[in-house]
Amino acid sequence: MAVLTIRNVPEDVHRALRVRAAQHGRSTEAEVREILAAAVKPESRVRMGDALAAIGRKIGLTDEDFA
């Protein structure tokens, strides 16, 4: 597993991280890992058909255009 060091974290941010970690029953380090993981993971999986349908709607295509 990679190691990441973050320097010069403002005291108020560090304090907020400690409080948030305590609220979630985790260490500060575990809380930061959770925050980072949530920040870089996509919110939901994009389904190809839904994405293509959205593009079609955006440019004004209808079912008749494909008949």
Short mmCIF file of C-alpha atoms in Angstrom, two decimals:
data_model
loop_
_atom_site.label_atom_id
_atom_site.label_comp_id
_atom_site.label_asym_id
_atom_site.label_seq_id
_atom_site.Cartn_x
_atom_site.Cartn_y
_atom_site.Cartn_z
CA MET A 1 0.00 0.00 0.00
CA ALA A 2 1.29 3.47 -0.84
CA VAL A 3 2.26 6.02 1.80
CA LEU A 4 1.12 9.62 1.48
CA THR A 5 2.43 12.47 3.63
CA ILE A 6 0.57 15.76 3.81
CA ARG A 7 2.34 18.73 5.36
CA ASN A 8 1.17 22.14 6.51
CA VAL A 9 -2.42 21.17 7.24
CA PRO A 10 -4.09 24.15 8.92
CA GLU A 11 -4.85 23.52 12.59
CA ASP A 12 -8.59 24.11 12.15
CA VAL A 13 -8.71 21.53 9.34
CA HIS A 14 -6.79 19.01 11.44
CA ARG A 15 -9.13 19.63 14.36
CA ALA A 16 -12.17 19.13 12.12
CA LEU A 17 -10.68 15.87 10.82
CA ARG A 18 -10.17 14.62 14.37
CA VAL A 19 -13.76 15.50 15.30
CA ARG A 20 -15.14 13.88 12.15
CA ALA A 21 -13.07 10.75 12.78
CA ALA A 22 -14.38 10.51 16.34
CA GLN A 23 -17.96 10.88 15.10
CA HIS A 24 -17.41 7.95 12.75
CA GLY A 25 -15.52 5.85 15.30
CA ARG A 26 -12.29 5.87 13.31
CA SER A 27 -8.75 7.10 13.73
CA THR A 28 -7.87 10.37 12.03
CA GLU A 29 -5.75 8.43 9.54
CA ALA A 30 -8.61 6.06 8.71
CA GLU A 31 -10.96 9.02 8.30
CA VAL A 32 -8.59 10.72 5.86
CA ARG A 33 -8.31 7.46 3.87
CA GLU A 34 -12.11 7.26 3.69
CA ILE A 35 -12.39 10.90 2.57
CA LEU A 36 -9.75 10.42 -0.13
CA ALA A 37 -11.34 7.20 -1.40
CA ALA A 38 -14.77 8.84 -1.61
CA ALA A 39 -13.32 11.85 -3.42
CA VAL A 40 -11.75 9.86 -6.24
CA LYS A 41 -14.32 7.10 -6.79
CA PRO A 42 -17.10 7.77 -9.28
CA GLU A 43 -20.44 8.33 -7.56
CA SER A 44 -22.13 5.68 -9.64
CA ARG A 45 -21.35 3.44 -12.53
CA VAL A 46 -22.29 4.96 -15.87
CA ARG A 47 -24.25 2.55 -18.03
CA MET A 48 -23.34 2.85 -21.70
CA GLY A 49 -26.92 2.73 -22.99
CA ASP A 50 -28.03 5.44 -20.57
CA ALA A 51 -25.10 7.63 -21.57
CA LEU A 52 -25.84 7.23 -25.28
CA ALA A 53 -29.55 7.93 -24.74
CA ALA A 54 -28.68 11.10 -22.81
CA ILE A 55 -26.45 12.28 -25.66
CA GLY A 56 -29.24 11.58 -28.16
CA ARG A 57 -31.74 13.57 -26.09
CA LYS A 58 -29.28 16.42 -25.73
CA ILE A 59 -28.90 16.81 -29.50
CA GLY A 60 -32.61 16.31 -30.13
CA LEU A 61 -32.75 12.81 -31.60
CA THR A 62 -36.06 10.94 -31.44
CA ASP A 63 -37.03 7.31 -31.99
CA GLU A 64 -38.13 8.26 -35.50
CA ASP A 65 -34.55 9.23 -36.36
CA PHE A 66 -33.56 5.58 -35.91
CA ALA A 67 -36.46 3.99 -37.80
#
